[in-house]
C-alpha positions as a LaTeX table, in Angstrom:
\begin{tabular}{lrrr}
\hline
Residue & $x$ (\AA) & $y$ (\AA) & $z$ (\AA) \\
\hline
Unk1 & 284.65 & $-4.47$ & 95.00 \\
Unk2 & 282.24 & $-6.54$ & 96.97 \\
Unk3 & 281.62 & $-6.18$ & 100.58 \\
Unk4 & 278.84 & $-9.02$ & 102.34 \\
Unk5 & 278.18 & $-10.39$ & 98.94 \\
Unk6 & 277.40 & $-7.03$ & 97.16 \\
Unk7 & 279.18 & $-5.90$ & 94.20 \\
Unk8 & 279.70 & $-2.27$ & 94.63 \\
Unk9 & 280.94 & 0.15 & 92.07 \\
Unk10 & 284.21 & 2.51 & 93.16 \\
Unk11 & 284.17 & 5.68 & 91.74 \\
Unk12 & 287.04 & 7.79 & 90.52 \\
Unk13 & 285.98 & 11.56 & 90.16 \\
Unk14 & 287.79 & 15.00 & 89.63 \\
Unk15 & 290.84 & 14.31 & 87.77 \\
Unk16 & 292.58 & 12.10 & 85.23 \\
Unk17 & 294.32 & 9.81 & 86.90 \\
Unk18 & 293.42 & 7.38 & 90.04 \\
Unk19 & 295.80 & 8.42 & 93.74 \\
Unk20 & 298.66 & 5.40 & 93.46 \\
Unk21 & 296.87 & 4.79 & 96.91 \\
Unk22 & 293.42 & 4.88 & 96.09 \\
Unk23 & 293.90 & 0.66 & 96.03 \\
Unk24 & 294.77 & 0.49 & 99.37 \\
Unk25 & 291.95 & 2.95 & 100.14 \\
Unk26 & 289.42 & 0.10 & 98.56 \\
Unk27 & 291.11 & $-2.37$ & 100.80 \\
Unk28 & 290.89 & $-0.59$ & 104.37 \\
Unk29 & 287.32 & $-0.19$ & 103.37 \\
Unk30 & 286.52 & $-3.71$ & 102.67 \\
Unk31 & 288.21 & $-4.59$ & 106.06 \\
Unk32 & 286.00 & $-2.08$ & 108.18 \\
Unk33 & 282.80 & $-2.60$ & 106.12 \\
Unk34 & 283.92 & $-6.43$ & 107.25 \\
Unk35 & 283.76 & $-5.31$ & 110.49 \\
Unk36 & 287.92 & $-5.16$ & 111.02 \\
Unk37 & 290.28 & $-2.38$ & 112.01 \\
Unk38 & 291.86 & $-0.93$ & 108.61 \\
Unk39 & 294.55 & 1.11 & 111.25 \\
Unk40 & 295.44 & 4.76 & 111.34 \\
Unk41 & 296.20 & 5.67 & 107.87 \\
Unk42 & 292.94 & 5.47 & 106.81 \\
Unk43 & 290.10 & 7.37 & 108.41 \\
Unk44 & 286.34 & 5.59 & 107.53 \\
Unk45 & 283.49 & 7.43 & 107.47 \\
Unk46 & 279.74 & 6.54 & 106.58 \\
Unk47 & 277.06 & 9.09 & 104.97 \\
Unk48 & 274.37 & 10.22 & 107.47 \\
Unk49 & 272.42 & 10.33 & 103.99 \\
Unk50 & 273.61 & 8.43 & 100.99 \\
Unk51 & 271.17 & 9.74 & 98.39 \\
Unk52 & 272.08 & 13.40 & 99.49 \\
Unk53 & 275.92 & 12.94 & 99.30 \\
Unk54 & 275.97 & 10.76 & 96.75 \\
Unk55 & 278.35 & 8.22 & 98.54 \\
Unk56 & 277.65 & 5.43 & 101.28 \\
Unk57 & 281.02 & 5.18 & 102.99 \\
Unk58 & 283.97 & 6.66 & 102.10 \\
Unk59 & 288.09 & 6.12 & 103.34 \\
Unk60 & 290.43 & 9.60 & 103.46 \\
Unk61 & 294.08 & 8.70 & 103.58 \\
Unk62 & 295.45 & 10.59 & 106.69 \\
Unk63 & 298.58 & 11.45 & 104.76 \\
Unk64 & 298.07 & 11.98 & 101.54 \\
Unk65 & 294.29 & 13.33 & 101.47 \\
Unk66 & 293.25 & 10.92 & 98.74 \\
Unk67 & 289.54 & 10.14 & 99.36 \\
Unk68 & 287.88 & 6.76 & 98.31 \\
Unk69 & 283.99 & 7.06 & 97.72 \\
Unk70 & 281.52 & 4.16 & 97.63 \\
Unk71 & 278.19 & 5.06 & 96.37 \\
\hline
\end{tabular}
């Protein structure tokens, strides 16, 4: 994905196959990391330390529980 002219690597980890909503997790990230609201399904979060986590920001589905990582 690219967010502010990055290109940013998504990362699918602990299983083997990708949440059927793990799309529309990329896509409420790009809006908030654009600075919109992505609504309530999705809750956004960013890492107090990236190199320690491993991840930057990250979407959880409110429903579902699928999480969407962006390192």
């Amino acid at each position: 994905m690219t967010v502010g002219g990055d290109d940013l690597v998504v990362v699918v980890v602990q299983g083997t196959t990708v949440p059927t909503d793990a799309q529309q997790g990329v896509a409420a990230l790009e809006i908030w990391l654009g600075g919109g609201d992505p609504g309530d399904t999705w809750a956004t979060f960013t890492s107090d330390d990236p190199a320690a986590d491993g991840w930057r920001w990250a979407a959880i589905n409110q429903e579902t529980g699928t999480v969407v990582y962006i390192r």
